[in-house]
Amino acid sequence: MDTLTGGLLSGLVAWTLSACTSSVAKDDHTIVIDKGGTYSGTYRSSDSSVPCIRIITTEPVILENCILAGAGDLIQAHTDGADLTVRNCRGYGLLPSVDEQARGRFIDIAKAKHLTVEHNYLAQTTGIVVYRWSGDGSPRQTLTVRYNEVRNIDGRFRDNSGSTHSSFLLLNTVQNLAGIEVSFNEVQNLPDESGVEDNINFYNSSGTAESPAKVHDNYVQGAYPYPATAEHFTGTGMTTDGDATTAATTTAYVEAYNNQFVSTCNAAMNIAAGHDIYYHDNRMITSGLLPTGIKLKATYAATAVFNYYKQPSSVFFNNRTSNNTIGYVRWGSASPYSDRHDLSTGNCTTCTNTAHLPNPITLQSEKQEFTLWKQKLRRQHLYVGPRSVGPAKHSKIAPATQPTRS
């Protein structure tokens, strides 16, 4: 059994006992929050069916300076109207307790009225899932995900029998919400140590015409099949998605800019559904190589605008990309240069003013992107991840046991 260095029951502070009930089994310590307030502490669950923290109140809850380790969801809030802020926390996914099930979410929240997730560190989880929304889009009732440090989104099953689609951030049917901001997050997925689908996915989710959802200044590296040398992969860096059949319910009003997508198999940024989606001034760099120099087999094209769900022009319209900088390797292709597929052939008629980097695109090209990212943070006096809460992120506080490939 995985253990937390220093003991899981130490450092439990800043909550009122009357505000919660807790359960302890062996080394586990979980909490159910039924009153608003600020909560800090160290929580652990080795049971995939038991979240570390479950929130069942609509009063404002702040989780701050927490250390979480769990086989299932780390934070779960399924009460309509939840009002949640998570900041300066560290979350670690443990090996699932059952077969044919992936690690849990860092946050799984449904029908919230407010969610802010900032300055956290999460490793070996299945990311953040936001399902539907009950807030009005005012500054106190919207969605903000920023300044987080993310390692290895991982949807693989422990018995190696398959995986579930997982994302750093999945918005599912979060519709007509003003004020959405996803910014300055650093996401890195290592080949054969992660299992991500779309790092960012807007599924039947939308901003508004007056206030489009803003996805900007994020650094996302890594989207691979498992094993990484496999030939088939459907994930991306970012995709607008969804099977809705009306303009009011499909993905819409999304603007993504100043992002960096590095080493992403299949695609960096796709528009596969929706309307009024605009990708601009992003960088999409993929060398087509593993760090060992082995060629990746599942790269396709950096970006595409295509009507995947074959919706009518009243549902899929006014989508475009422009002013993006691209160097995307697909071995054997030739668009615009040898072994390149920067713009998806036949699926990029609204992709304009692309700056195609010259060949060769190499592993050093990818490393340079991370250097540019760090320079951007320094220039703006920003940092990602938490400020010194608990053990260092590279300690053995919650070792993430990897599935073995048979």
mmCIF file of C-alpha atoms in Angstrom:
data_model
loop_
_atom_site.group_PDB
_atom_site.id
_atom_site.type_symbol
_atom_site.label_atom_id
_atom_site.label_comp_id
_atom_site.label_asym_id
_atom_site.label_seq_id
_atom_site.Cartn_x
_atom_site.Cartn_y
_atom_site.Cartn_z
ATOM 1 C CA MET A 1 0.000 0.000 0.000
ATOM 2 C CA ASP A 2 1.199 3.480 -0.826
ATOM 3 C CA THR A 3 2.007 5.561 2.257
ATOM 4 C CA LEU A 4 2.382 9.263 2.821
ATOM 5 C CA THR A 5 5.727 10.303 4.250
ATOM 6 C CA GLY A 6 5.334 11.731 7.703
ATOM 7 C CA GLY A 7 1.872 10.273 8.292
ATOM 8 C CA LEU A 8 -1.463 11.230 6.866
ATOM 9 C CA LEU A 9 -3.073 12.311 10.093
ATOM 10 C CA SER A 10 -0.573 15.065 10.819
ATOM 11 C CA GLY A 11 -1.143 18.669 9.875
ATOM 12 C CA LEU A 12 -4.950 18.572 9.934
ATOM 13 C CA VAL A 13 -5.868 22.157 10.680
ATOM 14 C CA ALA A 14 -8.321 25.001 10.030
ATOM 15 C CA TRP A 15 -11.694 23.374 10.131
ATOM 16 C CA THR A 16 -14.477 23.028 12.674
ATOM 17 C CA LEU A 17 -15.411 19.484 13.623
ATOM 18 C CA SER A 18 -19.101 20.320 13.534
ATOM 19 C CA ALA A 19 -18.727 21.253 9.884
ATOM 20 C CA CYS A 20 -17.793 17.782 8.730
ATOM 21 C CA THR A 21 -17.824 14.076 9.293
ATOM 22 C CA SER A 22 -14.749 11.975 8.650
ATOM 23 C CA SER A 23 -13.945 8.317 8.207
ATOM 24 C CA VAL A 24 -10.688 6.547 8.907
ATOM 25 C CA ALA A 25 -9.731 3.096 7.655
ATOM 26 C CA LYS A 26 -6.177 1.948 8.250
ATOM 27 C CA ASP A 27 -4.045 4.835 6.973
ATOM 28 C CA ASP A 28 -6.966 6.585 5.270
ATOM 29 C CA HIS A 29 -8.456 9.870 6.356
ATOM 30 C CA THR A 30 -11.350 11.368 4.407
ATOM 31 C CA ILE A 31 -13.747 14.221 5.018
ATOM 32 C CA VAL A 32 -17.323 15.156 4.130
ATOM 33 C CA ILE A 33 -17.889 18.911 4.256
ATOM 34 C CA ASP A 34 -21.440 20.070 4.950
ATOM 35 C CA LYS A 35 -20.764 23.651 6.045
ATOM 36 C CA GLY A 36 -18.948 26.510 4.381
ATOM 37 C CA GLY A 37 -15.517 27.632 5.517
ATOM 38 C CA THR A 38 -11.811 27.283 4.847
ATOM 39 C CA TYR A 39 -10.360 23.775 5.163
ATOM 40 C CA SER A 40 -6.749 22.639 5.220
ATOM 41 C CA GLY A 41 -5.201 19.290 5.982
ATOM 42 C CA THR A 42 -3.912 15.999 4.667
ATOM 43 C CA TYR A 43 -6.413 13.470 3.356
ATOM 44 C CA ARG A 44 -6.038 10.023 1.856
ATOM 45 C CA SER A 45 -8.303 7.334 0.446
ATOM 46 C CA SER A 46 -7.092 4.003 -0.887
ATOM 47 C CA ASP A 47 -10.637 3.097 -2.026
ATOM 48 C CA SER A 48 -11.563 4.114 -5.573
ATOM 49 C CA SER A 49 -15.187 4.602 -4.506
ATOM 50 C CA VAL A 50 -14.408 7.010 -1.645
ATOM 51 C CA PRO A 51 -13.198 10.545 -2.443
ATOM 52 C CA CYS A 52 -10.654 12.197 -0.190
ATOM 53 C CA ILE A 53 -12.960 15.206 0.161
ATOM 54 C CA ARG A 54 -16.689 15.234 -0.564
ATOM 55 C CA ILE A 55 -18.581 18.527 -0.465
ATOM 56 C CA ILE A 56 -22.338 18.504 0.168
ATOM 57 C CA THR A 57 -23.055 22.162 0.884
ATOM 58 C CA THR A 58 -23.846 25.187 -1.269
ATOM 59 C CA GLU A 59 -22.103 27.510 1.184
ATOM 60 C CA PRO A 60 -18.715 28.820 -0.012
ATOM 61 C CA VAL A 61 -15.934 26.300 0.627
ATOM 62 C CA ILE A 62 -12.230 27.068 0.297
ATOM 63 C CA LEU A 63 -9.738 24.199 0.209
ATOM 64 C CA GLU A 64 -6.332 25.693 0.871
ATOM 65 C CA ASN A 65 -2.913 24.184 1.581
ATOM 66 C CA CYS A 66 -4.297 20.642 1.401
ATOM 67 C CA ILE A 67 -2.358 17.499 0.560
ATOM 68 C CA LEU A 68 -4.536 14.861 -1.086
ATOM 69 C CA ALA A 69 -3.775 11.318 -2.212
ATOM 70 C CA GLY A 70 -6.443 8.973 -3.457
ATOM 71 C CA ALA A 71 -7.298 6.012 -5.635
ATOM 72 C CA GLY A 72 -10.586 7.682 -6.567
ATOM 73 C CA ASP A 73 -11.637 11.301 -6.844
ATOM 74 C CA LEU A 74 -9.598 13.623 -4.683
ATOM 75 C CA ILE A 75 -12.313 16.302 -4.492
ATOM 76 C CA GLN A 76 -15.954 15.608 -5.318
ATOM 77 C CA ALA A 77 -18.815 18.118 -5.286
ATOM 78 C CA HIS A 78 -22.085 16.863 -6.756
ATOM 79 C CA THR A 79 -24.489 19.109 -4.845
ATOM 80 C CA ASP A 80 -26.296 21.572 -7.114
ATOM 81 C CA GLY A 81 -25.021 25.092 -6.520
ATOM 82 C CA ALA A 82 -21.617 24.208 -5.075
ATOM 83 C CA ASP A 83 -19.339 27.197 -4.454
ATOM 84 C CA LEU A 84 -15.755 25.963 -4.399
ATOM 85 C CA THR A 85 -12.275 27.461 -4.389
ATOM 86 C CA VAL A 86 -9.246 25.146 -4.462
ATOM 87 C CA ARG A 87 -5.874 26.807 -4.116
ATOM 88 C CA ASN A 88 -2.359 26.007 -3.057
ATOM 89 C CA CYS A 89 -3.130 22.284 -2.788
ATOM 90 C CA ARG A 90 -1.243 19.193 -3.917
ATOM 91 C CA GLY A 91 -3.094 16.187 -5.297
ATOM 92 C CA TYR A 92 -1.691 12.747 -6.083
ATOM 93 C CA GLY A 93 -3.519 9.901 -7.790
ATOM 94 C CA LEU A 94 -2.915 6.466 -6.297
ATOM 95 C CA LEU A 95 -3.296 3.118 -8.008
ATOM 96 C CA PRO A 96 -7.029 2.265 -8.352
ATOM 97 C CA SER A 97 -8.350 -0.252 -5.842
ATOM 98 C CA VAL A 98 -10.213 -2.234 -8.518
ATOM 99 C CA ASP A 99 -9.501 -3.447 -12.035
ATOM 100 C CA GLU A 100 -10.943 -1.829 -15.164
ATOM 101 C CA GLN A 101 -11.081 1.560 -13.510
ATOM 102 C CA ALA A 102 -8.862 4.601 -13.873
ATOM 103 C CA ARG A 103 -7.470 6.858 -11.190
ATOM 104 C CA GLY A 104 -9.838 9.508 -9.899
ATOM 105 C CA ARG A 105 -10.270 13.160 -10.785
ATOM 106 C CA PHE A 106 -8.462 15.949 -9.044
ATOM 107 C CA ILE A 107 -11.870 17.645 -9.026
ATOM 108 C CA ASP A 108 -15.209 16.191 -10.111
ATOM 109 C CA ILE A 109 -17.910 18.845 -9.813
ATOM 110 C CA ALA A 110 -21.473 19.039 -11.129
ATOM 111 C CA LYS A 111 -23.908 21.952 -11.479
ATOM 112 C CA ALA A 112 -21.706 24.345 -9.546
ATOM 113 C CA LYS A 113 -22.341 28.060 -9.285
ATOM 114 C CA HIS A 114 -18.692 28.988 -8.714
ATOM 115 C CA LEU A 115 -15.364 27.239 -9.184
ATOM 116 C CA THR A 116 -11.872 28.686 -8.888
ATOM 117 C CA VAL A 117 -8.888 26.340 -9.167
ATOM 118 C CA GLU A 118 -5.539 28.091 -8.895
ATOM 119 C CA HIS A 119 -1.936 27.499 -7.855
ATOM 120 C CA ASN A 120 -2.331 23.747 -7.354
ATOM 121 C CA TYR A 121 -0.126 20.780 -8.189
ATOM 122 C CA LEU A 122 -1.741 17.582 -9.468
ATOM 123 C CA ALA A 123 -0.014 14.396 -10.538
ATOM 124 C CA GLN A 124 -1.246 11.083 -11.931
ATOM 125 C CA THR A 125 -4.949 11.995 -11.798
ATOM 126 C CA THR A 126 -7.654 12.112 -14.462
ATOM 127 C CA GLY A 127 -7.833 15.865 -14.213
ATOM 128 C CA ILE A 128 -10.717 18.262 -13.640
ATOM 129 C CA VAL A 129 -14.258 17.562 -14.837
ATOM 130 C CA VAL A 130 -16.954 20.226 -14.708
ATOM 131 C CA TYR A 131 -20.452 18.982 -15.569
ATOM 132 C CA ARG A 132 -23.197 21.515 -16.249
ATOM 133 C CA TRP A 133 -23.486 24.826 -14.394
ATOM 134 C CA SER A 134 -25.932 26.642 -12.121
ATOM 135 C CA GLY A 135 -24.216 30.040 -11.757
ATOM 136 C CA ASP A 136 -25.178 33.194 -13.637
ATOM 137 C CA GLY A 137 -21.795 34.094 -15.121
ATOM 138 C CA SER A 138 -21.203 37.069 -12.854
ATOM 139 C CA PRO A 139 -17.657 37.404 -11.462
ATOM 140 C CA ARG A 140 -18.671 35.443 -8.345
ATOM 141 C CA GLN A 141 -20.518 32.753 -10.291
ATOM 142 C CA THR A 142 -18.155 31.700 -13.037
ATOM 143 C CA LEU A 143 -15.299 29.275 -13.731
ATOM 144 C CA THR A 144 -11.587 30.050 -13.385
ATOM 145 C CA VAL A 145 -8.727 27.550 -13.780
ATOM 146 C CA ARG A 146 -5.302 29.171 -13.696
ATOM 147 C CA TYR A 147 -1.701 28.925 -12.478
ATOM 148 C CA ASN A 148 -1.833 25.159 -11.944
ATOM 149 C CA GLU A 149 1.063 22.742 -12.385
ATOM 150 C CA VAL A 150 -0.011 19.392 -13.798
ATOM 151 C CA ARG A 151 1.900 16.163 -14.337
ATOM 152 C CA ASN A 152 0.729 13.009 -16.091
ATOM 153 C CA ILE A 153 -2.993 13.011 -16.682
ATOM 154 C CA ASP A 154 -3.568 9.266 -16.508
ATOM 155 C CA GLY A 155 -6.693 7.388 -17.566
ATOM 156 C CA ARG A 156 -5.079 3.947 -17.710
ATOM 157 C CA PHE A 157 -6.575 1.002 -15.815
ATOM 158 C CA ARG A 158 -4.412 -0.668 -13.182
ATOM 159 C CA ASP A 159 -4.809 -4.129 -14.790
ATOM 160 C CA ASN A 160 -3.650 -2.780 -18.150
ATOM 161 C CA SER A 161 -6.947 -3.815 -19.767
ATOM 162 C CA GLY A 162 -7.726 -0.401 -21.210
ATOM 163 C CA SER A 163 -8.282 3.200 -20.254
ATOM 164 C CA THR A 164 -10.884 5.922 -19.934
ATOM 165 C CA HIS A 165 -10.813 9.243 -21.752
ATOM 166 C CA SER A 166 -9.273 11.793 -19.434
ATOM 167 C CA SER A 167 -8.321 15.445 -19.719
ATOM 168 C CA PHE A 168 -6.552 18.087 -17.719
ATOM 169 C CA LEU A 169 -9.807 20.020 -18.067
ATOM 170 C CA LEU A 170 -13.117 18.755 -19.431
ATOM 171 C CA LEU A 171 -16.107 21.069 -19.562
ATOM 172 C CA ASN A 172 -19.203 18.958 -20.221
ATOM 173 C CA THR A 173 -22.414 20.852 -21.019
ATOM 174 C CA VAL A 174 -21.301 24.027 -19.266
ATOM 175 C CA GLN A 175 -23.395 26.292 -21.454
ATOM 176 C CA ASN A 176 -23.748 30.031 -22.034
ATOM 177 C CA LEU A 177 -21.424 30.929 -19.179
ATOM 178 C CA ALA A 178 -19.758 34.335 -19.189
ATOM 179 C CA GLY A 179 -16.351 34.856 -17.645
ATOM 180 C CA ILE A 180 -14.748 31.432 -18.218
ATOM 181 C CA GLU A 181 -10.967 31.707 -17.957
ATOM 182 C CA VAL A 182 -8.391 28.932 -18.378
ATOM 183 C CA SER A 183 -4.948 30.491 -18.249
ATOM 184 C CA PHE A 184 -1.296 30.094 -17.322
ATOM 185 C CA ASN A 185 -1.525 26.381 -16.563
ATOM 186 C CA GLU A 186 1.516 24.166 -17.108
ATOM 187 C CA VAL A 187 0.641 20.618 -18.154
ATOM 188 C CA GLN A 188 3.260 17.968 -18.876
ATOM 189 C CA ASN A 189 2.475 14.364 -19.769
ATOM 190 C CA LEU A 190 5.362 11.938 -20.108
ATOM 191 C CA PRO A 191 5.239 9.163 -22.725
ATOM 192 C CA ASP A 192 4.326 5.766 -21.240
ATOM 193 C CA GLU A 193 3.731 7.371 -17.831
ATOM 194 C CA SER A 194 0.442 9.052 -18.730
ATOM 195 C CA GLY A 195 -2.817 8.359 -20.505
ATOM 196 C CA VAL A 196 -4.486 11.570 -21.663
ATOM 197 C CA GLU A 197 -7.074 12.067 -24.402
ATOM 198 C CA ASP A 198 -7.702 15.768 -25.089
ATOM 199 C CA ASN A 199 -5.720 17.829 -22.603
ATOM 200 C CA ILE A 200 -8.431 20.498 -22.824
ATOM 201 C CA ASN A 201 -11.906 19.587 -24.073
ATOM 202 C CA PHE A 202 -14.967 21.803 -24.411
ATOM 203 C CA TYR A 203 -17.847 19.351 -24.883
ATOM 204 C CA ASN A 204 -21.190 20.990 -25.674
ATOM 205 C CA SER A 205 -19.899 23.912 -23.604
ATOM 206 C CA SER A 206 -19.885 27.605 -24.362
ATOM 207 C CA GLY A 207 -19.131 31.129 -23.344
ATOM 208 C CA THR A 208 -21.339 33.934 -24.592
ATOM 209 C CA ALA A 209 -21.165 36.250 -27.585
ATOM 210 C CA GLU A 210 -20.309 39.146 -25.268
ATOM 211 C CA SER A 211 -17.916 37.110 -23.095
ATOM 212 C CA PRO A 212 -16.302 34.192 -24.947
ATOM 213 C CA ALA A 213 -14.540 31.518 -22.915
ATOM 214 C CA LYS A 214 -10.871 32.506 -22.763
ATOM 215 C CA VAL A 215 -8.211 29.788 -23.005
ATOM 216 C CA HIS A 216 -4.902 31.597 -23.067
ATOM 217 C CA ASP A 217 -1.241 31.444 -22.134
ATOM 218 C CA ASN A 218 -1.218 27.754 -21.224
ATOM 219 C CA TYR A 219 1.736 25.426 -21.750
ATOM 220 C CA VAL A 220 0.703 21.872 -22.644
ATOM 221 C CA GLN A 221 3.282 19.216 -23.464
ATOM 222 C CA GLY A 222 2.520 15.602 -24.216
ATOM 223 C CA ALA A 223 -0.397 13.681 -25.687
ATOM 224 C CA TYR A 224 0.469 10.088 -26.524
ATOM 225 C CA PRO A 225 -1.136 6.689 -27.008
ATOM 226 C CA TYR A 226 -0.137 3.881 -24.681
ATOM 227 C CA PRO A 227 2.376 2.598 -25.474
ATOM 228 C CA ALA A 228 3.652 5.834 -26.947
ATOM 229 C CA THR A 229 4.843 4.086 -30.109
ATOM 230 C CA ALA A 230 1.336 2.819 -30.969
ATOM 231 C CA GLU A 231 -0.110 3.844 -34.330
ATOM 232 C CA HIS A 232 -3.605 4.938 -33.251
ATOM 233 C CA PHE A 233 -4.504 7.892 -31.057
ATOM 234 C CA THR A 234 -7.476 10.274 -30.964
ATOM 235 C CA GLY A 235 -6.335 12.728 -28.297
ATOM 236 C CA THR A 236 -5.094 16.292 -28.767
ATOM 237 C CA GLY A 237 -3.776 19.329 -27.006
ATOM 238 C CA MET A 238 -7.174 21.026 -27.206
ATOM 239 C CA THR A 239 -10.456 20.206 -28.940
ATOM 240 C CA THR A 240 -13.908 21.731 -29.155
ATOM 241 C CA ASP A 241 -16.247 18.781 -29.164
ATOM 242 C CA GLY A 242 -19.810 17.630 -28.668
ATOM 243 C CA ASP A 243 -22.789 16.019 -30.345
ATOM 244 C CA ALA A 244 -25.402 18.723 -29.677
ATOM 245 C CA THR A 245 -27.659 19.453 -32.634
ATOM 246 C CA THR A 246 -28.591 23.114 -32.086
ATOM 247 C CA ALA A 247 -26.602 26.339 -32.074
ATOM 248 C CA ALA A 248 -27.774 27.018 -28.521
ATOM 249 C CA THR A 249 -26.490 23.718 -27.121
ATOM 250 C CA THR A 250 -23.320 23.033 -29.095
ATOM 251 C CA THR A 251 -19.861 24.262 -28.130
ATOM 252 C CA ALA A 252 -19.604 27.968 -28.914
ATOM 253 C CA TYR A 253 -17.894 31.274 -28.210
ATOM 254 C CA VAL A 254 -14.436 29.977 -27.347
ATOM 255 C CA GLU A 255 -11.272 31.993 -27.937
ATOM 256 C CA ALA A 256 -7.889 30.281 -27.496
ATOM 257 C CA TYR A 257 -4.726 32.327 -27.867
ATOM 258 C CA ASN A 258 -1.085 32.620 -26.792
ATOM 259 C CA ASN A 259 -0.977 28.929 -25.871
ATOM 260 C CA GLN A 260 1.869 26.495 -26.515
ATOM 261 C CA PHE A 261 1.111 22.895 -27.469
ATOM 262 C CA VAL A 262 4.184 20.686 -27.663
ATOM 263 C CA SER A 263 4.656 17.025 -28.641
ATOM 264 C CA THR A 264 1.000 16.164 -29.178
ATOM 265 C CA CYS A 265 0.138 13.084 -31.192
ATOM 266 C CA ASN A 266 -2.862 13.212 -33.530
ATOM 267 C CA ALA A 267 -3.244 17.004 -33.247
ATOM 268 C CA ALA A 268 -2.381 20.084 -31.259
ATOM 269 C CA MET A 269 -5.588 22.131 -31.614
ATOM 270 C CA ASN A 270 -8.750 20.920 -33.337
ATOM 271 C CA ILE A 271 -12.144 22.501 -33.877
ATOM 272 C CA ALA A 272 -14.376 19.454 -34.311
ATOM 273 C CA ALA A 273 -17.723 20.910 -33.255
ATOM 274 C CA GLY A 274 -19.442 24.191 -32.571
ATOM 275 C CA HIS A 275 -19.603 27.765 -33.778
ATOM 276 C CA ASP A 276 -17.842 31.057 -33.167
ATOM 277 C CA ILE A 277 -14.602 29.397 -32.122
ATOM 278 C CA TYR A 278 -11.379 31.280 -32.746
ATOM 279 C CA TYR A 279 -7.843 29.944 -32.280
ATOM 280 C CA HIS A 280 -5.133 32.550 -32.822
ATOM 281 C CA ASP A 281 -1.538 33.392 -31.973
ATOM 282 C CA ASN A 282 -0.751 29.938 -30.600
ATOM 283 C CA ARG A 283 2.390 27.852 -31.015
ATOM 284 C CA MET A 284 2.103 24.174 -32.033
ATOM 285 C CA ILE A 285 5.427 22.343 -32.059
ATOM 286 C CA THR A 286 5.852 18.575 -32.413
ATOM 287 C CA SER A 287 9.092 16.882 -33.453
ATOM 288 C CA GLY A 288 7.526 13.462 -34.006
ATOM 289 C CA LEU A 289 10.120 11.953 -31.694
ATOM 290 C CA LEU A 290 10.223 10.446 -28.242
ATOM 291 C CA PRO A 291 12.965 11.791 -25.944
ATOM 292 C CA THR A 292 14.981 8.683 -26.880
ATOM 293 C CA GLY A 293 14.857 9.650 -30.565
ATOM 294 C CA ILE A 294 12.387 6.909 -31.511
ATOM 295 C CA LYS A 295 9.809 8.075 -34.045
ATOM 296 C CA LEU A 296 6.202 8.574 -32.976
ATOM 297 C CA LYS A 297 3.705 6.804 -35.240
ATOM 298 C CA ALA A 298 0.476 8.541 -34.195
ATOM 299 C CA THR A 299 1.043 12.159 -35.204
ATOM 300 C CA TYR A 300 -1.374 13.520 -37.809
ATOM 301 C CA ALA A 301 -1.803 17.300 -38.253
ATOM 302 C CA ALA A 302 -1.274 20.260 -35.962
ATOM 303 C CA THR A 303 -4.670 21.844 -36.490
ATOM 304 C CA ALA A 304 -7.951 21.263 -38.281
ATOM 305 C CA VAL A 305 -11.386 22.827 -38.572
ATOM 306 C CA PHE A 306 -13.736 20.002 -39.471
ATOM 307 C CA ASN A 307 -17.379 19.162 -38.912
ATOM 308 C CA TYR A 308 -16.797 15.829 -37.181
ATOM 309 C CA TYR A 309 -20.439 15.336 -36.180
ATOM 310 C CA LYS A 310 -21.718 16.381 -39.634
ATOM 311 C CA GLN A 311 -24.036 19.037 -38.282
ATOM 312 C CA PRO A 312 -25.866 21.519 -40.529
ATOM 313 C CA SER A 313 -24.439 24.956 -41.213
ATOM 314 C CA SER A 314 -26.803 26.388 -38.609
ATOM 315 C CA VAL A 315 -24.851 24.482 -35.921
ATOM 316 C CA PHE A 316 -21.274 24.338 -37.240
ATOM 317 C CA PHE A 317 -20.184 27.758 -38.494
ATOM 318 C CA ASN A 318 -17.879 30.766 -38.071
ATOM 319 C CA ASN A 319 -14.897 28.764 -36.855
ATOM 320 C CA ARG A 320 -11.370 29.803 -37.735
ATOM 321 C CA THR A 321 -7.698 29.782 -36.837
ATOM 322 C CA SER A 322 -5.197 32.514 -37.667
ATOM 323 C CA ASN A 323 -1.717 33.803 -36.936
ATOM 324 C CA ASN A 324 -0.536 30.548 -35.405
ATOM 325 C CA THR A 325 3.095 29.411 -35.457
ATOM 326 C CA ILE A 326 3.397 25.751 -36.405
ATOM 327 C CA GLY A 327 6.077 23.130 -36.856
ATOM 328 C CA TYR A 328 4.402 19.711 -36.766
ATOM 329 C CA VAL A 329 6.098 16.522 -37.910
ATOM 330 C CA ARG A 330 4.204 13.683 -39.497
ATOM 331 C CA TRP A 331 6.568 11.220 -41.046
ATOM 332 C CA GLY A 332 5.949 10.767 -44.768
ATOM 333 C CA SER A 333 3.712 13.812 -45.218
ATOM 334 C CA ALA A 334 4.725 16.958 -47.090
ATOM 335 C CA SER A 335 2.595 19.910 -45.979
ATOM 336 C CA PRO A 336 4.173 22.414 -46.254
ATOM 337 C CA TYR A 337 7.583 20.700 -46.113
ATOM 338 C CA SER A 338 8.968 17.190 -46.044
ATOM 339 C CA ASP A 339 7.720 15.085 -43.097
ATOM 340 C CA ARG A 340 5.329 17.835 -42.003
ATOM 341 C CA HIS A 341 1.554 18.173 -41.679
ATOM 342 C CA ASP A 342 0.995 21.616 -40.201
ATOM 343 C CA LEU A 343 -2.538 22.196 -41.522
ATOM 344 C CA SER A 344 -4.854 19.237 -41.970
ATOM 345 C CA THR A 345 -5.180 18.658 -45.702
ATOM 346 C CA GLY A 346 -8.736 19.434 -46.804
ATOM 347 C CA ASN A 347 -9.804 20.434 -43.294
ATOM 348 C CA CYS A 348 -8.309 23.866 -42.850
ATOM 349 C CA THR A 349 -9.950 26.230 -45.327
ATOM 350 C CA THR A 350 -10.440 28.794 -42.544
ATOM 351 C CA CYS A 351 -6.852 28.513 -41.271
ATOM 352 C CA THR A 352 -5.099 31.735 -42.276
ATOM 353 C CA ASN A 353 -1.811 33.575 -41.837
ATOM 354 C CA THR A 354 0.018 30.547 -40.464
ATOM 355 C CA ALA A 355 3.728 30.969 -39.757
ATOM 356 C CA HIS A 356 5.316 27.652 -40.759
ATOM 357 C CA LEU A 357 8.608 27.086 -38.962
ATOM 358 C CA PRO A 358 11.406 25.851 -41.222
ATOM 359 C CA ASN A 359 12.690 22.303 -41.054
ATOM 360 C CA PRO A 360 14.032 20.580 -39.103
ATOM 361 C CA ILE A 361 11.669 20.431 -36.134
ATOM 362 C CA THR A 362 13.667 18.603 -33.471
ATOM 363 C CA LEU A 363 13.637 17.671 -29.819
ATOM 364 C CA GLN A 364 15.636 20.835 -29.279
ATOM 365 C CA SER A 365 12.769 22.782 -30.884
ATOM 366 C CA GLU A 366 10.477 21.348 -28.229
ATOM 367 C CA LYS A 367 12.903 22.213 -25.439
ATOM 368 C CA GLN A 368 13.052 25.766 -26.716
ATOM 369 C CA GLU A 369 9.284 26.052 -26.256
ATOM 370 C CA PHE A 370 9.647 25.315 -22.556
ATOM 371 C CA THR A 371 12.366 27.954 -22.342
ATOM 372 C CA LEU A 372 10.004 30.469 -23.961
ATOM 373 C CA TRP A 373 7.321 29.508 -21.458
ATOM 374 C CA LYS A 374 9.583 30.085 -18.466
ATOM 375 C CA GLN A 375 10.666 33.414 -19.910
ATOM 376 C CA LYS A 376 7.024 34.451 -20.274
ATOM 377 C CA LEU A 377 6.335 33.663 -16.623
ATOM 378 C CA ARG A 378 9.374 35.602 -15.478
ATOM 379 C CA ARG A 379 8.496 38.639 -17.578
ATOM 380 C CA GLN A 380 5.028 38.769 -16.071
ATOM 381 C CA HIS A 381 6.192 37.931 -12.528
ATOM 382 C CA LEU A 382 3.962 34.860 -12.411
ATOM 383 C CA TYR A 383 4.408 31.378 -11.019
ATOM 384 C CA VAL A 384 2.536 28.108 -11.452
ATOM 385 C CA GLY A 385 1.785 25.557 -8.782
ATOM 386 C CA PRO A 386 1.474 26.034 -5.022
ATOM 387 C CA ARG A 387 3.636 28.051 -2.704
ATOM 388 C CA SER A 388 5.501 25.574 -0.458
ATOM 389 C CA VAL A 389 2.748 23.488 1.080
ATOM 390 C CA GLY A 390 3.827 20.149 2.466
ATOM 391 C CA PRO A 391 6.672 18.041 1.063
ATOM 392 C CA ALA A 392 8.316 18.935 -2.214
ATOM 393 C CA LYS A 393 6.431 17.799 -5.269
ATOM 394 C CA HIS A 394 9.136 15.343 -6.234
ATOM 395 C CA SER A 395 9.244 13.624 -2.836
ATOM 396 C CA LYS A 396 7.762 10.198 -2.215
ATOM 397 C CA ILE A 397 4.717 11.569 -0.468
ATOM 398 C CA ALA A 398 2.382 9.644 -2.724
ATOM 399 C CA PRO A 399 4.244 7.392 -5.125
ATOM 400 C CA ALA A 400 2.170 6.833 -8.241
ATOM 401 C CA THR A 401 2.615 3.162 -9.050
ATOM 402 C CA GLN A 402 2.553 2.688 -12.817
ATOM 403 C CA PRO A 403 0.707 -0.058 -14.642
ATOM 404 C CA THR A 404 3.082 -2.598 -16.101
ATOM 405 C CA ARG A 405 2.835 -3.352 -19.788
ATOM 406 C CA SER A 406 2.590 -7.052 -20.469
#
